[in-house]
Amino acid sequence: MQPTPMPTDSMAPDIAKAEGLPLLEIAGLKTQFFTDDGIVKAVNGVDLSIYSNRTLCVLGESGCGKSILARSILRIVDAPGRITDGSIVYRAADGRTVDLAAARHGSRELRSIRGNDIAMIFQEPMSSLGPITRIGKQITETILLHQKISKAEARETAIELLDKVGIPKPTERFEAYPFELSGGMRQRAMIAMALSCRPRLLIADEPTTALDVTTQAQILDLIDELKEELEMGVMLITHDLGVVAEVAEDVAVMYMGKVVEKSDVYSIFENPQHPYTRALLESVPRIGVTKRDRLPAIRGMVPHPLATPSGCSFRTRCDSYMPSVCDKHQPALVEHEGSQVACFLHSRETADD
Amino acid sequence: MNTNPTTTVMENDDDVAAPVLLSPLALTWRKFKRHRIAYISLYVVGLIYLMAIFGEFLTTSDIHKTSTRRAFAPPMGIHLFAPNEDGSSRFQLHAKGLKLEIDKVAMRRVFAEDEEKIIPLGFFVKGYEYKVLGLFSSNTHFFGPVNPRDTVFLMGADRLGRDIMSRIIIGTRVSMSIGLVGVIVSLFIGVTLGGISGFFGGWVDNLIQRLIEFIRSIPTIPLWMGLAAAIPLSWPPLKTYFVVTLIVSMIGWTSLAREVRGKFLSLRYEDFIIAARLDGLSNMEVIRKHMVPSFSSHIIASLTLAVPLMILAETSLSFLGVGLQPPVVSWGTLLKEAQNVRTIIEAPWLLIAPATMIVVAVLALNFLGDGLRDAADPHAH
Amino acid sequence: MMGFCLRRILYMIPTLFLVSIVTFVIIQLPPGDYLDSLAADMGESGSDNTAVIETLRQQYGLGQPMYVQYYKWMKGILLYGNFGISFEKNVLVTDLIWDRLGWTFGISILTLLFIWITALPIGIYSAVRKYSFGDYTATFFGFIGLAVPNFLLALLMMYISFKYFGQSVGGLVSPEYIGEPWTYAKFIDLLKHIWMPIVVVGTSGAAALIRIMRANLLDELYRPYVATARAKGMSEFQLLMKYPVRVALNPFISTIGWILPSLVSGEIIVAVVMNLPTTGPLLLRALLVQDMYLAGSLILIVSLLTVIGTLISDLLLAWIDPRIRYQ
């Protein structure tokens, strides 16, 4: 068990608020899977903004739709899933805006953004790298795709990148196949690949879940350093509060396809508003708090995605459940004490369609 | 890491009805049914096997009854209305008799329809005596001439004047059962050796792989020809049948063994298998409870796909004259009658009728196997 | 890679040894031998030639224990390249077979190329456009190809071309060119004939490979690395060719190992039907009259060449898939 570190005070100043126009603005995004059993609303009306040089952590249990949200941004959701509503507006370096949600599948515009402006790091470094292509080739390929440089230059850049992400003997590793590397090395290679075109936005889908704790910390530090250096916006998806505390500036808590609370990392840890966020925080062991016999857990289970409860989707597990309020309408995400929260404890505003 | 809530069992006040979840088998079945051609093929295959079992009931004449006067008789059409003596016509299924004429130009005999001779046809008619399932006697036939002394050739006759259609129906038994028996033999050998090879690895694997490689690297037809040619003509048909089945099943098992081995190898280091081992399950239990269920659907699909291969193998051998020998009737021995182009041009039905049957059976089995495999495919959406 | 090659080549030796034994046992299986049938023939013609038969028997070592015969046969092959004699034709086996073996393998390899050229694109298309009209069409023709045994296809094609084009097909060249030296005209005539056995033999293999390619690719199309490639900004075609197709090619290539034997098999049976001057008719005849050295040599060499073909496909596979050569 890893104790959750609180965000350190030194981070406080630059956390205050995000400035300028967001790099990416997601509004009312809905991604649904049309399965034989019914429609799974994996992402069900999400509004989020990601800013340059800031890390947004999307926090939630498995199956809450956070990975699908990430994939929706790059438009790589596999059939039978597709975006049914909402917009994903990306603001390019020249100020031009593109609605990724409306871009045609496989269009040149979309492809020129993928890998170049927005890059993604996947969860499983083993299966996410092409199994029979050399690491180096997979990196140079991305570079050559987006930049007009020679193969030799691309090779040089790739080796530099491998070195930068902390892979020892990068020239040798350039020729290696994924199966010859350890998990941590593979994830580093993955990061090198994602960074190869100096993206403006990096999406990392649980980049450290498959790794051991030491490597985990190294990888997170690496992402954080590179964020500073490249002034990237980072969207980090995780279910690990420790990770959130370590790297996040902004936090969005997701539950069943919806953002239930959204704030800066301080407010989330100091003053959680949503019962779900509170429950999450309470279920984490803390150093110094020893008088409890048993760690509280969130009661019940996440409902089946095809059997969404009426009204607030968290009500079936909520300790503050208010009959005939919570089961009638869906709460809207509204401003409350510096955070945005969707709960009838704080506001009776509804968000029913 | 530590935020995953450990679900403590509490009173369930969850008032949301959980959706009905289908079992994996039911899911497979549903996916299978969506594959229309495969679904239809299931019924076709079923019908063909029924035909194999109750063959005699469906025949119109005894397959061994020869008639030199009817040699190479062409297929007779079924007519619906027969003329009455007064010139009016009545509904009566019938075929027209054949008469021999001499084609003066080509100097050969040809058959012509005899407008005078009407052979009334009907359902559930009396015919030659046979045994149902080898148990009890019957002489009722599903369809045929009302008068047992008439013969009708719905698909023509062969060079000895025997009814092709009846022979095809009876041939179904041998041809289809060779496929089935052959598959059972190969299933047994394939799964055993493939399983041993994949599960234990090491030198055992190496040995079995060399054996498989050896068998597979020999081109089958010459090998079978060699083996089948060694079957003495004097052997009783049943013995020949089993030896041919064994020869034919020699192909099936190697591919099955390879498949099973591949699955074992890829599963061996899967987390759930390692977990099962760490839980203290014995090798056999791990295989039985975790490995086999995870690829049994693939095996069933491969088996279904192996049946037609064996049917084709038997057909090929018998066609070459080194497999089953007449008087055993199988689709292959029937095709042997159509071995050269001259015969085929003279009597195309000798080729077309059994060939159609083979193609239909093999197609149906292939579609069925393919549908099963698609349904069992975990990646399919 | 060198080590892998060497190991694979060493593995081949016991396989070849086994092949030779099995071949020998097979040709010895039928009771009696060629001299028995010769004696029977002579007996029919009324002459008594027991003495002549006995001399022949001594000369060929027939009647000796099987292992002695095997030893003699193998010694002849390995040391002198002498495969024995054909009893029926009374000439050296080597004089009879090379020409025919050449044609058999020539046709088989051309067929293999034909299969690759057709199966690869169709298989990829079928997988990528799963359940589309094109997929169903390809699948349907694929199934027809599988369901029609090649000798049947040969018969059907010959029947059709005779009936509707009034053309007698069979052989590799028109009768007037048989035994003639090679000229341009003869070559063109060969092309006119050879496509038919190639198509006939290749259809079922192509059908099988289309299905294999489709299934393999379907297995790979939804893997995470495909999403990675897509996230890089590659076009669908690029990423398809560079990742899933390359991975799916691996089992596809290993099929050469088994498709070659089946092509040779197919060629042999089709040759019997279409009366091609290849191994098929010679082997069938040799088996039926128990001309054992001829039959045995044919099976042996055909198997040997197939084993080598399999070896080549294995090496090719290791070259394409690095995971194999590091095992």
Short mmCIF file of C-alpha atoms in Angstrom, two decimals, chain A residues 145-324:
data_model
loop_
_atom_site.label_atom_id
_atom_site.label_comp_id
_atom_site.label_asym_id
_atom_site.label_seq_id
_atom_site.Cartn_x
_atom_site.Cartn_y
_atom_site.Cartn_z
CA LEU A 145 5.28 10.98 -41.29
CA HIS A 146 5.03 14.53 -40.03
CA GLN A 147 8.36 16.15 -40.80
CA LYS A 148 10.21 16.65 -44.02
CA ILE A 149 13.61 15.37 -42.98
CA SER A 150 15.89 12.62 -44.17
CA LYS A 151 15.92 9.13 -42.76
CA ALA A 152 19.34 9.68 -41.24
CA GLU A 153 18.18 12.81 -39.46
CA ALA A 154 15.09 11.01 -38.21
CA ARG A 155 17.31 8.25 -36.90
CA GLU A 156 19.44 10.75 -35.08
CA THR A 157 16.39 12.40 -33.54
CA ALA A 158 15.03 9.04 -32.50
CA ILE A 159 18.26 8.02 -30.80
CA GLU A 160 18.37 11.37 -29.03
CA LEU A 161 14.83 10.82 -27.84
CA LEU A 162 15.60 7.33 -26.59
CA ASP A 163 18.48 8.79 -24.66
CA LYS A 164 16.32 11.57 -23.30
CA VAL A 165 13.64 9.21 -21.96
CA GLY A 166 16.39 7.40 -20.10
CA ILE A 167 16.99 4.33 -22.18
CA PRO A 168 20.60 3.24 -21.75
CA LYS A 169 22.61 2.49 -24.90
CA PRO A 170 20.08 4.17 -27.16
CA THR A 171 21.97 3.35 -30.36
CA GLU A 172 21.74 -0.33 -29.58
CA ARG A 173 18.16 -0.17 -28.41
CA PHE A 174 17.24 1.58 -31.62
CA GLU A 175 17.66 -1.78 -33.34
CA ALA A 176 15.82 -3.76 -30.68
CA TYR A 177 12.42 -5.42 -31.00
CA PRO A 178 9.76 -4.70 -28.38
CA PHE A 179 9.95 -8.21 -26.96
CA GLU A 180 13.62 -7.69 -26.16
CA LEU A 181 12.90 -4.82 -23.76
CA SER A 182 11.55 -4.83 -20.23
CA GLY A 183 8.19 -3.28 -19.44
CA GLY A 184 9.66 -0.02 -18.18
CA MET A 185 11.94 0.31 -21.18
CA ARG A 186 9.06 -0.37 -23.52
CA GLN A 187 7.01 2.34 -21.90
CA ARG A 188 9.93 4.72 -22.22
CA ALA A 189 10.20 3.82 -25.88
CA MET A 190 6.48 4.46 -26.16
CA ILE A 191 6.97 7.89 -24.61
CA ALA A 192 9.86 8.61 -26.95
CA MET A 193 7.58 7.71 -29.82
CA ALA A 194 4.82 9.95 -28.54
CA LEU A 195 7.20 12.85 -28.07
CA SER A 196 8.99 12.41 -31.36
CA CYS A 197 7.15 15.26 -33.03
CA ARG A 198 7.14 17.52 -29.96
CA PRO A 199 3.36 17.34 -29.52
CA ARG A 200 1.44 20.23 -27.98
CA LEU A 201 -0.86 17.89 -26.15
CA LEU A 202 0.10 14.56 -24.66
CA ILE A 203 -2.57 12.08 -23.67
CA ALA A 204 -1.32 9.39 -21.33
CA ASP A 205 -3.75 6.56 -20.70
CA GLU A 206 -2.68 4.96 -17.42
CA PRO A 207 0.94 5.06 -18.54
CA THR A 208 2.24 3.52 -15.33
CA THR A 209 -0.38 0.94 -14.45
CA ALA A 210 1.58 -1.97 -15.85
CA LEU A 211 4.86 -0.89 -14.21
CA ASP A 212 6.42 -1.30 -10.80
CA VAL A 213 6.40 1.56 -8.33
CA THR A 214 9.97 2.73 -8.88
CA THR A 215 9.62 2.78 -12.62
CA GLN A 216 6.23 4.39 -12.16
CA ALA A 217 7.75 7.35 -10.34
CA GLN A 218 10.49 7.67 -12.95
CA ILE A 219 8.05 7.67 -15.81
CA LEU A 220 5.82 10.25 -14.12
CA ASP A 221 8.79 12.49 -13.41
CA LEU A 222 9.84 12.12 -17.00
CA ILE A 223 6.43 13.14 -18.30
CA ASP A 224 6.41 16.07 -15.92
CA GLU A 225 9.85 17.25 -16.97
CA LEU A 226 9.03 16.97 -20.63
CA LYS A 227 5.81 18.87 -20.03
CA GLU A 228 7.79 21.79 -18.64
CA GLU A 229 10.35 21.60 -21.37
CA LEU A 230 7.98 21.36 -24.31
CA GLU A 231 5.21 23.41 -22.67
CA MET A 232 2.83 20.59 -23.44
CA GLY A 233 -0.67 20.22 -22.21
CA VAL A 234 -0.93 16.81 -20.57
CA MET A 235 -4.02 14.76 -20.03
CA LEU A 236 -3.21 11.93 -17.69
CA ILE A 237 -5.70 9.20 -17.11
CA THR A 238 -5.38 7.26 -13.91
CA HIS A 239 -7.22 5.54 -11.14
CA ASP A 240 -4.39 6.19 -8.72
CA LEU A 241 -4.81 9.08 -6.28
CA GLY A 242 -1.09 8.98 -5.57
CA VAL A 243 -0.35 9.75 -9.18
CA VAL A 244 -2.88 12.57 -9.13
CA ALA A 245 -1.30 14.16 -6.09
CA GLU A 246 2.12 13.90 -7.65
CA VAL A 247 1.60 15.40 -11.07
CA ALA A 248 -1.79 17.03 -11.45
CA GLU A 249 -2.65 20.68 -11.60
CA ASP A 250 -6.23 20.13 -12.62
CA VAL A 251 -8.35 17.13 -11.74
CA ALA A 252 -11.55 15.79 -13.23
CA VAL A 253 -13.29 12.96 -11.41
CA MET A 254 -15.35 10.69 -13.64
CA TYR A 255 -18.08 8.29 -12.71
CA MET A 256 -20.09 6.29 -15.24
CA GLY A 257 -19.22 8.40 -18.24
CA LYS A 258 -19.72 11.74 -16.57
CA VAL A 259 -17.49 14.27 -14.87
CA VAL A 260 -18.85 14.55 -11.34
CA GLU A 261 -16.28 16.96 -10.01
CA LYS A 262 -13.71 19.18 -11.60
CA SER A 263 -11.23 21.45 -9.89
CA ASP A 264 -7.59 22.20 -9.23
CA VAL A 265 -5.71 19.50 -7.38
CA TYR A 266 -5.72 21.45 -4.10
CA SER A 267 -9.45 21.83 -3.89
CA ILE A 268 -9.94 18.19 -4.71
CA PHE A 269 -7.73 16.97 -1.90
CA GLU A 270 -8.54 19.71 0.64
CA ASN A 271 -12.15 20.33 0.00
CA PRO A 272 -13.78 17.52 -1.98
CA GLN A 273 -17.39 18.35 -2.78
CA HIS A 274 -18.86 15.31 -4.42
CA PRO A 275 -19.70 12.32 -2.21
CA TYR A 276 -17.87 10.10 -4.70
CA THR A 277 -14.68 12.13 -4.52
CA ARG A 278 -14.91 12.13 -0.76
CA ALA A 279 -15.44 8.41 -0.67
CA LEU A 280 -12.47 7.89 -2.96
CA LEU A 281 -10.24 9.96 -0.75
CA GLU A 282 -11.42 8.24 2.39
CA SER A 283 -10.68 4.84 1.01
CA VAL A 284 -6.99 5.71 0.86
CA PRO A 285 -4.76 4.88 3.83
CA ARG A 286 -2.99 7.87 5.34
CA ILE A 287 0.20 8.09 7.29
CA GLY A 288 -0.43 9.44 10.75
CA VAL A 289 -4.07 8.52 10.92
CA THR A 290 -3.96 5.27 12.82
CA LYS A 291 -7.05 5.09 14.93
CA ARG A 292 -9.26 3.49 12.36
CA ASP A 293 -9.76 -0.26 12.42
CA ARG A 294 -10.89 -0.63 8.93
CA LEU A 295 -10.39 1.36 5.80
CA PRO A 296 -13.77 2.55 4.56
CA ALA A 297 -14.70 1.32 1.11
CA ILE A 298 -17.27 2.58 -1.30
CA ARG A 299 -20.34 0.49 -0.78
CA GLY A 300 -21.77 -1.63 -3.57
CA MET A 301 -20.45 -2.00 -7.07
CA VAL A 302 -20.34 0.10 -10.17
CA PRO A 303 -23.66 -0.57 -11.89
CA HIS A 304 -23.61 -2.46 -15.15
CA PRO A 305 -23.07 0.02 -18.00
CA LEU A 306 -26.33 -1.05 -19.59
CA ALA A 307 -28.31 -0.50 -16.40
CA THR A 308 -27.65 3.12 -15.58
CA PRO A 309 -29.62 4.23 -12.56
CA SER A 310 -32.18 6.95 -13.10
CA GLY A 311 -31.20 10.42 -11.95
CA CYS A 312 -27.74 10.69 -10.45
CA SER A 313 -25.75 7.65 -11.46
CA PHE A 314 -23.89 7.52 -8.15
CA ARG A 315 -26.99 7.44 -6.00
CA THR A 316 -27.01 3.65 -5.60
CA ARG A 317 -23.76 3.84 -3.69
CA CYS A 318 -24.08 7.28 -2.15
CA ASP A 319 -24.27 7.82 1.59
CA SER A 320 -26.01 11.13 1.13
CA TYR A 321 -28.69 9.71 -1.14
CA MET A 322 -31.85 11.80 -0.98
CA PRO A 323 -34.91 9.83 -2.04
CA SER A 324 -37.15 11.48 -4.61
#
